[in-house]
Amino acid sequence: NKQQTEDKETDENKDNEKKKGPRFIVNHKEQIKDWTGTNQIERLLGPSYKWLNLNPFRVFDLPIEATEEDIKRRYKKLSQLVHPDKNKDSRADEAFDQVKRAHRKLMDEIQREVAVKTIQQCRERVERTRKRLIKKGISEEEILKKDGSLEEAIDKEIKKEFATQEYNHGKSDDMKRKYANREREKEKQEAEYWRKIKEREDLYRETRDDRVKDWQTFEQNAKKQKKFGNAYRPPQVKVEMAKRREEDKKKHKGAGIDESYKATWR
């Protein structure tokens, strides 16, 4: 019974391995036998490396079919070669940053899937384009002369696509930053508005006693005027002003104006 149980467990483990697939599909020993810290730094930090290294599979020099164990082993090897603590090259820090960034992408299931689909779509697009050109009567020699081999054309398309995605992502980030700045500006303006409202209310409360006092004084004066009959009266004309008016009337009376016709008005 014990032997039968062990055999059963062994068969189950084999079945599980078949379902999961092989741990490695890459011959690491053969691929990395010539790798050194120097040549890997040169590879990772070559011309336009920031654009080229957007493809994480290129950084690790792995096919898109690579398993998680392949990625882990390749990361370990690259880390040993370019880590600043182990490689005294002044560029080792930047090279290791590129390796870490690629590792994060490949260990994230969603980002890895996006990278795989991008590469697959580029391959399919190039192959369709070549087939269409051949159907139009363009010879393979002319296509080869213009675009290079199929693998070269695919590699070029992959680089272009990753660069385009990063550019669009950068534009999106820029728009997000602008939107965030606008929102912050709105918040500042709103905060300033409510600050002024609060200052006005505080000032209103602070001057309340003065307003009450002024109103009480006004009421007291109104009561006094009512009690002593001192209601509002128009100011009396001064004697001097009255005399001056009379003099003006006499002075201008009959000055070249014949008013005799008024005698007949009856």
C-alpha positions in Angstrom: 0.0 0.0 0.0 2.8 2.4 0.9 4.6 1.7 -2.5 1.3 2.2 -4.4 0.8 5.6 -2.6 4.4 6.7 -3.5 3.9 5.7 -7.1 0.6 7.6 -7.2 2.3 10.8 -5.9 5.1 10.5 -8.4 2.6 10.2 -11.2 0.7 13.2 -10.0 3.9 15.3 -9.8 4.8 14.3 -13.4 1.3 15.3 -14.5 1.6 18.7 -12.8 4.9 19.3 -14.4 3.4 18.6 -17.8 0.5 21.0 -17.1 2.8 23.8 -15.9 5.4 23.1 -18.7 9.1 23.0 -18.4 10.9 25.2 -15.9 13.4 26.3 -18.5 13.2 26.6 -22.2 16.5 28.4 -22.7 19.9 26.9 -22.6 21.4 29.4 -20.2 24.8 27.7 -20.0 25.3 27.9 -23.7 23.9 31.4 -24.2 25.8 33.2 -21.4 29.1 31.4 -21.6 30.8 34.4 -23.2 29.1 37.1 -21.0 31.3 39.4 -18.9 30.6 42.5 -16.9 32.2 44.7 -19.5 30.4 43.3 -22.6 27.1 43.3 -20.8 27.4 47.0 -19.7 28.3 47.8 -23.4 25.2 45.9 -24.5 22.9 47.5 -22.0 24.2 51.0 -22.4 24.8 51.2 -26.1 23.5 54.1 -28.3 19.9 55.0 -27.7 19.8 52.4 -24.9 16.9 54.1 -23.0 14.7 53.6 -26.0 16.0 50.1 -26.9 15.7 48.8 -23.3 12.0 49.6 -23.3 11.7 46.0 -24.5 12.4 44.0 -21.3 13.0 40.8 -23.3 15.9 42.6 -25.1 17.5 43.5 -21.8 17.5 39.9 -20.6 18.2 38.6 -24.2 15.3 36.1 -23.8 12.5 35.0 -26.2 8.9 35.9 -25.3 8.3 32.2 -24.6 10.7 32.3 -21.7 9.4 31.0 -18.4 9.4 32.7 -15.0 12.4 30.5 -14.0 14.3 31.6 -17.1 13.7 35.3 -16.2 14.8 34.7 -12.6 18.0 32.9 -13.6 18.9 35.6 -16.2 18.3 38.3 -13.7 20.5 36.6 -11.2 23.3 36.3 -13.8 23.1 39.9 -15.0 23.0 41.1 -11.4 26.2 39.3 -10.7 27.9 40.9 -13.7 26.8 44.5 -13.5 25.9 45.1 -9.9 27.8 48.2 -8.7 29.1 46.3 -5.7 30.7 43.7 -7.9 31.5 45.7 -11.0 33.8 48.8 -10.6 32.8 50.3 -13.9 31.4 53.8 -13.5 28.5 52.9 -15.6 27.5 49.8 -13.6 24.9 51.7 -11.5 23.0 52.8 -14.6 23.3 49.3 -16.2 21.9 47.7 -13.0 19.0 50.2 -13.0 18.1 49.0 -16.6 18.2 45.4 -15.4 16.0 46.1 -12.4 13.5 48.0 -14.5 13.2 45.1 -17.0 12.9 42.6 -14.2 10.0 44.5 -12.6 8.2 44.5 -16.0 8.6 40.8 -16.6 7.7 39.8 -13.1 4.5 41.8 -13.4 2.0 39.6 -15.1 0.1 42.4 -16.8 3.1 44.3 -18.1 4.7 41.1 -19.3 1.6 40.2 -21.2 1.5 43.6 -22.8 5.2 43.3 -23.9 4.5 39.8 -25.3 1.5 41.0 -27.3 3.4 44.0 -28.6 6.1 41.8 -30.0 3.7 39.3 -31.5 1.7 42.0 -33.2 4.9 43.6 -34.6 5.9 40.2 -36.0 2.5 39.6 -37.6 2.4 43.1 -39.0 5.7 42.8 -40.7 4.9 39.4 -42.1 1.6 40.6 -43.5 3.3 43.6 -45.1 5.9 41.4 -46.8 3.3 39.0 -48.2 1.3 42.0 -49.5 4.3 43.4 -51.3 5.2 40.1 -52.8 1.6 39.7 -54.1 2.0 43.2 -55.7 4.9 41.8 -57.7 7.7 43.2 -55.7 10.6 40.8 -55.6 12.1 39.5 -52.3 15.4 40.9 -53.4 14.0 44.4 -53.6 12.3 44.0 -50.2 15.5 42.6 -48.7 17.5 45.6 -50.1 15.0 48.1 -48.7 14.0 46.6 -45.3 16.7 43.9 -44.7 15.9 40.4 -43.7 12.6 39.4 -42.1 14.2 39.3 -38.6 15.8 42.7 -39.1 12.5 44.2 -40.2 10.7 42.7 -37.2 13.4 43.9 -34.8 13.1 47.4 -36.3 9.3 47.4 -36.0 9.5 46.2 -32.3 11.9 49.0 -31.4 9.6 51.5 -33.1 6.5 50.2 -31.4 8.0 50.3 -27.9 9.3 53.8 -28.5 5.8 54.9 -29.7 4.1 53.5 -26.7 6.6 55.2 -24.4 6.1 58.5 -26.2 2.3 58.3 -25.9 2.6 57.3 -22.3 4.8 60.3 -21.7 2.2 62.6 -23.4 -0.5 61.0 -21.2 1.6 61.7 -18.1 2.1 65.2 -19.2 -1.7 65.7 -19.6 -2.2 64.2 -16.2 0.3 66.6 -14.7 -1.4 69.6 -16.4 -4.7 68.4 -15.2 -3.4 68.0 -11.6 -1.9 71.5 -11.8 -5.2 73.0 -12.9 -7.0 71.2 -10.1 -4.4 72.5 -7.5 -4.9 76.0 -8.9 -8.7 75.6 -8.5 -8.2 74.4 -5.0 -6.0 77.5 -4.2 -8.6 79.9 -5.7 -11.4 78.2 -3.7 -9.4 78.3 -0.5 -8.6 82.0 -1.1 -12.3 82.7 -1.7 -13.4 81.0 1.5 -10.5 82.7 3.4 -11.9 86.1 2.3 -15.4 85.1 3.3 -14.2 84.1 6.8 -12.2 87.4 7.2 -15.4 89.3 6.3 -17.5 87.3 8.8 -14.8 87.7 11.5 -14.7 91.4 10.9 -18.5 91.6 11.0 -18.5 89.8 14.4 -15.7 92.0 15.7 -17.5 95.2 14.8 -20.9 94.0 16.1 -20.6 95.9 19.5 -19.7 99.1 17.7 -22.8 98.8 15.4 -25.0 98.0 18.4 -23.7 101.0 20.2 -24.3 103.3 17.2 -27.8 102.0 16.8 -28.6 102.6 20.5 -27.2 106.1 20.3 -29.4 106.8 17.2 -32.5 105.5 19.0 -31.8 107.6 22.1 -31.4 110.8 19.9 -34.6 110.0 18.1 -36.5 109.6 21.4 -35.2 113.0 22.6 -36.3 114.7 19.4 -39.8 113.2 19.7 -40.0 114.1 23.4 -39.0 117.8 23.0 -40.7 118.3 19.7 -37.5 118.8 17.8 -38.7 117.2 14.6 -37.0 118.1 11.5 -37.6 121.6 10.3 -36.2 123.3 7.2 -33.5 125.9 8.2 -34.8 129.4 8.4 -33.4 132.0 6.0 -31.1 134.4 7.7 -32.0 138.0 7.8 -29.0 139.1 5.8 -29.8 136.8 3.0 -33.4 138.0 3.0 -32.4 141.6 2.7 -30.0 140.8 -0.2 -32.8 139.1 -2.1 -35.1 142.1 -1.6 -32.3 144.4 -2.9 -31.8 142.2 -6.0 -35.5 142.4 -6.8 -35.6 146.2 -6.6 -32.4 146.4 -8.6 -33.8 144.4 -11.5 -37.3 145.7 -11.4 -38.3 147.2 -14.7 -34.8 146.9 -16.2 -35.8 147.5 -19.9 -38.9 145.4 -19.6 -42.4 147.0 -20.4 -45.0 145.3 -18.3 -47.8 147.8 -19.0 -49.6 145.2 -21.2 -50.5 143.3 -18.1 -52.9 146.0 -17.1 -55.4 144.8 -19.6 -55.4 141.3 -18.1 -58.8 141.3 -16.4 
